[in-house]
XYZ file of C-alpha atoms in Angstrom:
290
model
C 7.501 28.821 -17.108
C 5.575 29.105 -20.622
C 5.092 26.183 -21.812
C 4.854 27.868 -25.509
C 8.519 28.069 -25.620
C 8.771 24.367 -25.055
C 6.231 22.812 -27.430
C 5.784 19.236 -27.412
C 7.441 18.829 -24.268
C 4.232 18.943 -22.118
C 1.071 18.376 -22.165
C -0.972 20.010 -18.950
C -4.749 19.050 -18.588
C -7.039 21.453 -17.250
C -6.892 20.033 -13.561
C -2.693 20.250 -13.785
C -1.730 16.710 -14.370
C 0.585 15.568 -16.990
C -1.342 13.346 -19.472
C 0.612 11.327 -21.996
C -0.778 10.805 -25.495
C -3.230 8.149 -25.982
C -1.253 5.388 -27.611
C 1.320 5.712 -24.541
C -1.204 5.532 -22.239
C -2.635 2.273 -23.735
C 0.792 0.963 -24.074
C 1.254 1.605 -20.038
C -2.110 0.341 -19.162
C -2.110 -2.795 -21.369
C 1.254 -3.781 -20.134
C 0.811 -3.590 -16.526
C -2.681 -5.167 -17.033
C -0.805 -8.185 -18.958
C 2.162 -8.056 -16.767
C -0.758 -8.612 -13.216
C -2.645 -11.310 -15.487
C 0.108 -13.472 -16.017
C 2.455 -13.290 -13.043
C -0.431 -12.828 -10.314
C -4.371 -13.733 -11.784
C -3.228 -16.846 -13.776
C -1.271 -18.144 -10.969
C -3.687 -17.924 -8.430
C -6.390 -19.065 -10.573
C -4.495 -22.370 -11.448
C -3.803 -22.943 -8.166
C -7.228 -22.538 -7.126
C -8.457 -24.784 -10.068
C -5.535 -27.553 -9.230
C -7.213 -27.410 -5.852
C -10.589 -28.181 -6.412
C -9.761 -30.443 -9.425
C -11.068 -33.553 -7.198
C -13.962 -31.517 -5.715
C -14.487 -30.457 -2.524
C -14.411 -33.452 -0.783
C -11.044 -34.188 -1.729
C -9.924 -30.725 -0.629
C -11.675 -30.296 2.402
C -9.895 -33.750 3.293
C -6.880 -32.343 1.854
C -7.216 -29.524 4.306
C -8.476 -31.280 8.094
C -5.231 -34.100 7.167
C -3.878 -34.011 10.742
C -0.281 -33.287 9.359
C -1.698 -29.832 7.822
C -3.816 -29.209 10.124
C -0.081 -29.447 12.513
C 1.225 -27.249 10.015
C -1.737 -24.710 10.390
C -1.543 -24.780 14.254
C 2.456 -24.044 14.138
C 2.612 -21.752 11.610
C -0.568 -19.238 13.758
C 1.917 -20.361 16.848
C 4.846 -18.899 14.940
C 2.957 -15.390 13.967
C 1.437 -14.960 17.298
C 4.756 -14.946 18.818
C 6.914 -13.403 16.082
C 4.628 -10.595 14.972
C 3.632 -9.105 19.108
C 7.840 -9.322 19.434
C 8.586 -7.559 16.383
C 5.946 -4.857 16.938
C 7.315 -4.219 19.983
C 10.725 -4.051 18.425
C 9.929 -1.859 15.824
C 7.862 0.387 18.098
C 11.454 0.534 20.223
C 13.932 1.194 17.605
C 11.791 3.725 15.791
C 11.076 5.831 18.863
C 14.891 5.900 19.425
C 16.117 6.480 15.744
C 13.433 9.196 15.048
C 13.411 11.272 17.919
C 16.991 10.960 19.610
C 20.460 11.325 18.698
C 23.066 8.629 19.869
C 26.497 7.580 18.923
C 26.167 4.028 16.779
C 22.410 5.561 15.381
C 23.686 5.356 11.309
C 25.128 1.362 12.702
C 21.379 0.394 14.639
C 19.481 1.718 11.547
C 21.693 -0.570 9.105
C 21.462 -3.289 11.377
C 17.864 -3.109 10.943
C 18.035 -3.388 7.263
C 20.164 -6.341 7.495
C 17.582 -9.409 6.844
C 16.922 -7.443 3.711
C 19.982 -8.025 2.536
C 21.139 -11.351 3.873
C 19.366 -14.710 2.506
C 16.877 -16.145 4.572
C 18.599 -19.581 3.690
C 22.223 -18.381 5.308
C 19.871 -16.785 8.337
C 18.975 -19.959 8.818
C 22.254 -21.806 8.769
C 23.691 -18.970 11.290
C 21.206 -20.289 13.867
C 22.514 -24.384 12.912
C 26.092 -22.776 13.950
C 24.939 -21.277 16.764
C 22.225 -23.630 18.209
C 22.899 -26.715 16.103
C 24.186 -29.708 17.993
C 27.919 -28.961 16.773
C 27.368 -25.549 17.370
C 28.855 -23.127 19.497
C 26.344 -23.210 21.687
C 24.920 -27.270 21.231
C 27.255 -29.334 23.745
C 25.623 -27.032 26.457
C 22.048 -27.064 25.649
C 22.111 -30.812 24.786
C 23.599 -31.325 28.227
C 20.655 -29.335 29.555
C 17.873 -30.798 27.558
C 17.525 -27.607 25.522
C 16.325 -28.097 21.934
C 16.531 -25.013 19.778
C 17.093 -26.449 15.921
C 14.553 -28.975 14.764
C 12.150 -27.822 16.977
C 9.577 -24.704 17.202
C 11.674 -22.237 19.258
C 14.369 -22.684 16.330
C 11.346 -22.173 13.644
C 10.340 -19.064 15.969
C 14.137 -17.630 16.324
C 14.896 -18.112 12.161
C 11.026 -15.805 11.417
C 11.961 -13.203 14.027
C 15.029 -12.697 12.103
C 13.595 -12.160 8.909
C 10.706 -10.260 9.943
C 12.111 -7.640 12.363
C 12.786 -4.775 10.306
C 8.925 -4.393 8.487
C 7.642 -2.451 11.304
C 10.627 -0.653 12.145
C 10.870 0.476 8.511
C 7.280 1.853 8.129
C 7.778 3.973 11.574
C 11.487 5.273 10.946
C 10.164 7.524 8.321
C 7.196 8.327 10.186
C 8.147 9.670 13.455
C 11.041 11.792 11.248
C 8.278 12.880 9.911
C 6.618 14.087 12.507
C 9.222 15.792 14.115
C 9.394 16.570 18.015
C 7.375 19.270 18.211
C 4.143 17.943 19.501
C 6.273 15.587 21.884
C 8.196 18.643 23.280
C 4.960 20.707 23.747
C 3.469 18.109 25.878
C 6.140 17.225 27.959
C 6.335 21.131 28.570
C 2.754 20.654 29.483
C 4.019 18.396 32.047
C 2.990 14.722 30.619
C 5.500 11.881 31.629
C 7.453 10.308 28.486
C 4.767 7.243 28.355
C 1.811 9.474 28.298
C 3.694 11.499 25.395
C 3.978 8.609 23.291
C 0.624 6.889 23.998
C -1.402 9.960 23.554
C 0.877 11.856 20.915
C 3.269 9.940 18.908
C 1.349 6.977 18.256
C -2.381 8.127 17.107
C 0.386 9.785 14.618
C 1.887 6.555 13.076
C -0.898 4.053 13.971
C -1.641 3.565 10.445
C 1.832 3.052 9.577
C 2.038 1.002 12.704
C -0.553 -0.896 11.444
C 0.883 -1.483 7.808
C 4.036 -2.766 8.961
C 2.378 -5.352 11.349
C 0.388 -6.973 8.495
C 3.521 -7.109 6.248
C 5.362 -8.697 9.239
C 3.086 -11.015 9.813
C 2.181 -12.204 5.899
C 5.761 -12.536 5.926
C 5.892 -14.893 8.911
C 3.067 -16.972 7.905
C 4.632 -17.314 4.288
C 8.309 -17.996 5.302
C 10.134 -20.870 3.433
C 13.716 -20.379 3.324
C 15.230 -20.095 6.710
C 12.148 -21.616 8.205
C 13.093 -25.076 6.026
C 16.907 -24.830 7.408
C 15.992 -25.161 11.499
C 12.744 -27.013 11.127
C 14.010 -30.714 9.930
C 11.008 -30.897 8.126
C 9.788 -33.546 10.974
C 5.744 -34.294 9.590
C 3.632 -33.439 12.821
C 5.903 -31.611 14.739
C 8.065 -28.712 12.807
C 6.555 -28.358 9.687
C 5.139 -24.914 8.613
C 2.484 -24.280 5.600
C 5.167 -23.615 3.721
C 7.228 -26.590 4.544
C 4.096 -28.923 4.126
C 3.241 -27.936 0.708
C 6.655 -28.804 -0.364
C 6.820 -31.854 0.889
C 3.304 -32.706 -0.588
C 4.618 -31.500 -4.083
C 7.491 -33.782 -3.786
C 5.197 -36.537 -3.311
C 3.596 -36.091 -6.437
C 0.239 -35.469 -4.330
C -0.255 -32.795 -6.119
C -4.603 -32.111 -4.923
C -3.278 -32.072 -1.003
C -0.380 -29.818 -1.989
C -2.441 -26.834 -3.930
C -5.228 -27.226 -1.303
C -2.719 -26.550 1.337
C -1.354 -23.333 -0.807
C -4.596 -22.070 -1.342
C -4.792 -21.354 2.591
C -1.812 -18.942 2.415
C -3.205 -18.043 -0.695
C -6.143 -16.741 0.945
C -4.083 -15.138 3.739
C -2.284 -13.288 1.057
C -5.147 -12.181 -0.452
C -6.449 -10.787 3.051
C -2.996 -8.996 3.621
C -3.500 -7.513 0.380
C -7.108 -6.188 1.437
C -5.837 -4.962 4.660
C -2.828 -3.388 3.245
C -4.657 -1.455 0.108
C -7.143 -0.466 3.215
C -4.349 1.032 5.535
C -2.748 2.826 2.417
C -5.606 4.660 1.394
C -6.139 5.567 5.133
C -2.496 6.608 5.466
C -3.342 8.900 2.249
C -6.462 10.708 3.495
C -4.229 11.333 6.390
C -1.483 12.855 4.747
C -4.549 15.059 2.393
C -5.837 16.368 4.966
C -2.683 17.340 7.026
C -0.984 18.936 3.913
């Protein structure tokens, strides 16, 4: 196409990318600059500041306070089991969706999107009806000695739920992908289905493998709503991060509750690194296969 019969409409630099004039491009820039300073730097650096207001004394005591230090301990507890469970899950439902065809595949891959669509507060409350002690479920684990809701295994069942589908969604697109080729060419080789997938499929997606497990688990270690619906916010015992800074806040103690913040501020921050990190792997990958 000549771009002389459509003046105005483009402008190509010399290496073939579209370049906007310069006040547009400051407008862009300057915007998304302002928008990150005031919804993500100033944030963080108040919180930081509220913090270590009282020095760090007052925030390392803030921080070894046996009730967050419970909170700390539960909330590791709760990713350790969550995030192995859901890799495995995704790992699962990917291999299936991507490579094989099945009646109910459209219904398995919408199921998967489902916590992205239903509040994490009503997640939580479907696990009350089921578990709770007037559940459906309740007269027979009480009976039993069972405790599910207002103790960890509820806190565990409530961030499974809401963090199942991160790895699932980064393979799905993956393996499509990838196609079957290289599977089909090994197994005509003659290597068994596990060998196919350990030594083909995934050195193929282990970046994207990778990605989804630190979303999963930033999102585990950073869960409020359904967490705060099964927990009964009992100090010591069933209180997350999350959960403790809230109550801390509520109690006006304001130090203690922006030192405890800062932790899964810090954790963000991390899953941030580790994300950007996996990203730009994922897109020297995807250079150097095109």
């Amino acid at each position: 196409m000549n771009s002389s019969h459509y003046p105005g409409v483009f402008r190509v630099q010399k290496a073939g990318a579209l370049a906007e004039p310069f006040p547009v491009r400051l407008l862009l820039v300057g915007g998304t600059v302002l928008f990150l300073t005031l919804f993500l730097l100033l944030p963080l650096g108040a919180l930081f500041s509220e913090a270590l207001s009282k020095g760090w004394q007052e925030y390392r005591a803030a921080l070894l306070e046996p009730d967050a230090l419970s909170a700390m301990r539960l909330t590791l507890v709760t990713a350790v089991i969550c995030v192995p469970f859901n890799l495995f899950f995704g790992i699962v439902a990917s291999w299936c969706t991507a490579k094989f065809t099945f009646p109910g595949k459209s219904l398995l891959v919408t199921l998967i999107d489902l916590p992205f669509s239903v509040s994490p507060v009503v997640s939580g409350l479907v696990y009350v009806l089921v578990f709770g002690l007037q559940g459906w479920l309740g007269p027979w684990l009480q009976a039993h000695d069972i405790k599910i809701i207002f103790a960890v295994p509820g806190i565990v069942l409530a961030t499974v739920f809401v963090t199942f589908p991160f790895v699932a969604r980064e393979l799905i697109p993956l393996m499509e992908a990838q196609g079957r080729e290289e599977e089909e060419a090994a197994l005509t080789l003659g290597a068994g289905g596990l060998q196919t997938f350990l030594r083909v499929t995934l050195p193929n997606v282990k970046w994207g493998l990778l990605y989804g497990v630190i979303l999963c688990n930033a999102r585990a270690m950073g869960e409020f709503g359904a967490v705060s619906v099964v927990s009964g916010h009992v100090r010591g015992a069933t209180n997350t991060v999350p959960l403790q800074v809230e109550i801390l806040y509520n109690e006006y103690n304001f130090v203690a509750a922006f030192a405890v913040a800062s932790v899964l501020a810090l954790l963000a921050l991390v899953s941030l690194a580790l994300k950007t990190f996996t990203e730009w792997k994922m897109r020297q990958l995807q250079k150097a296969g095109a």
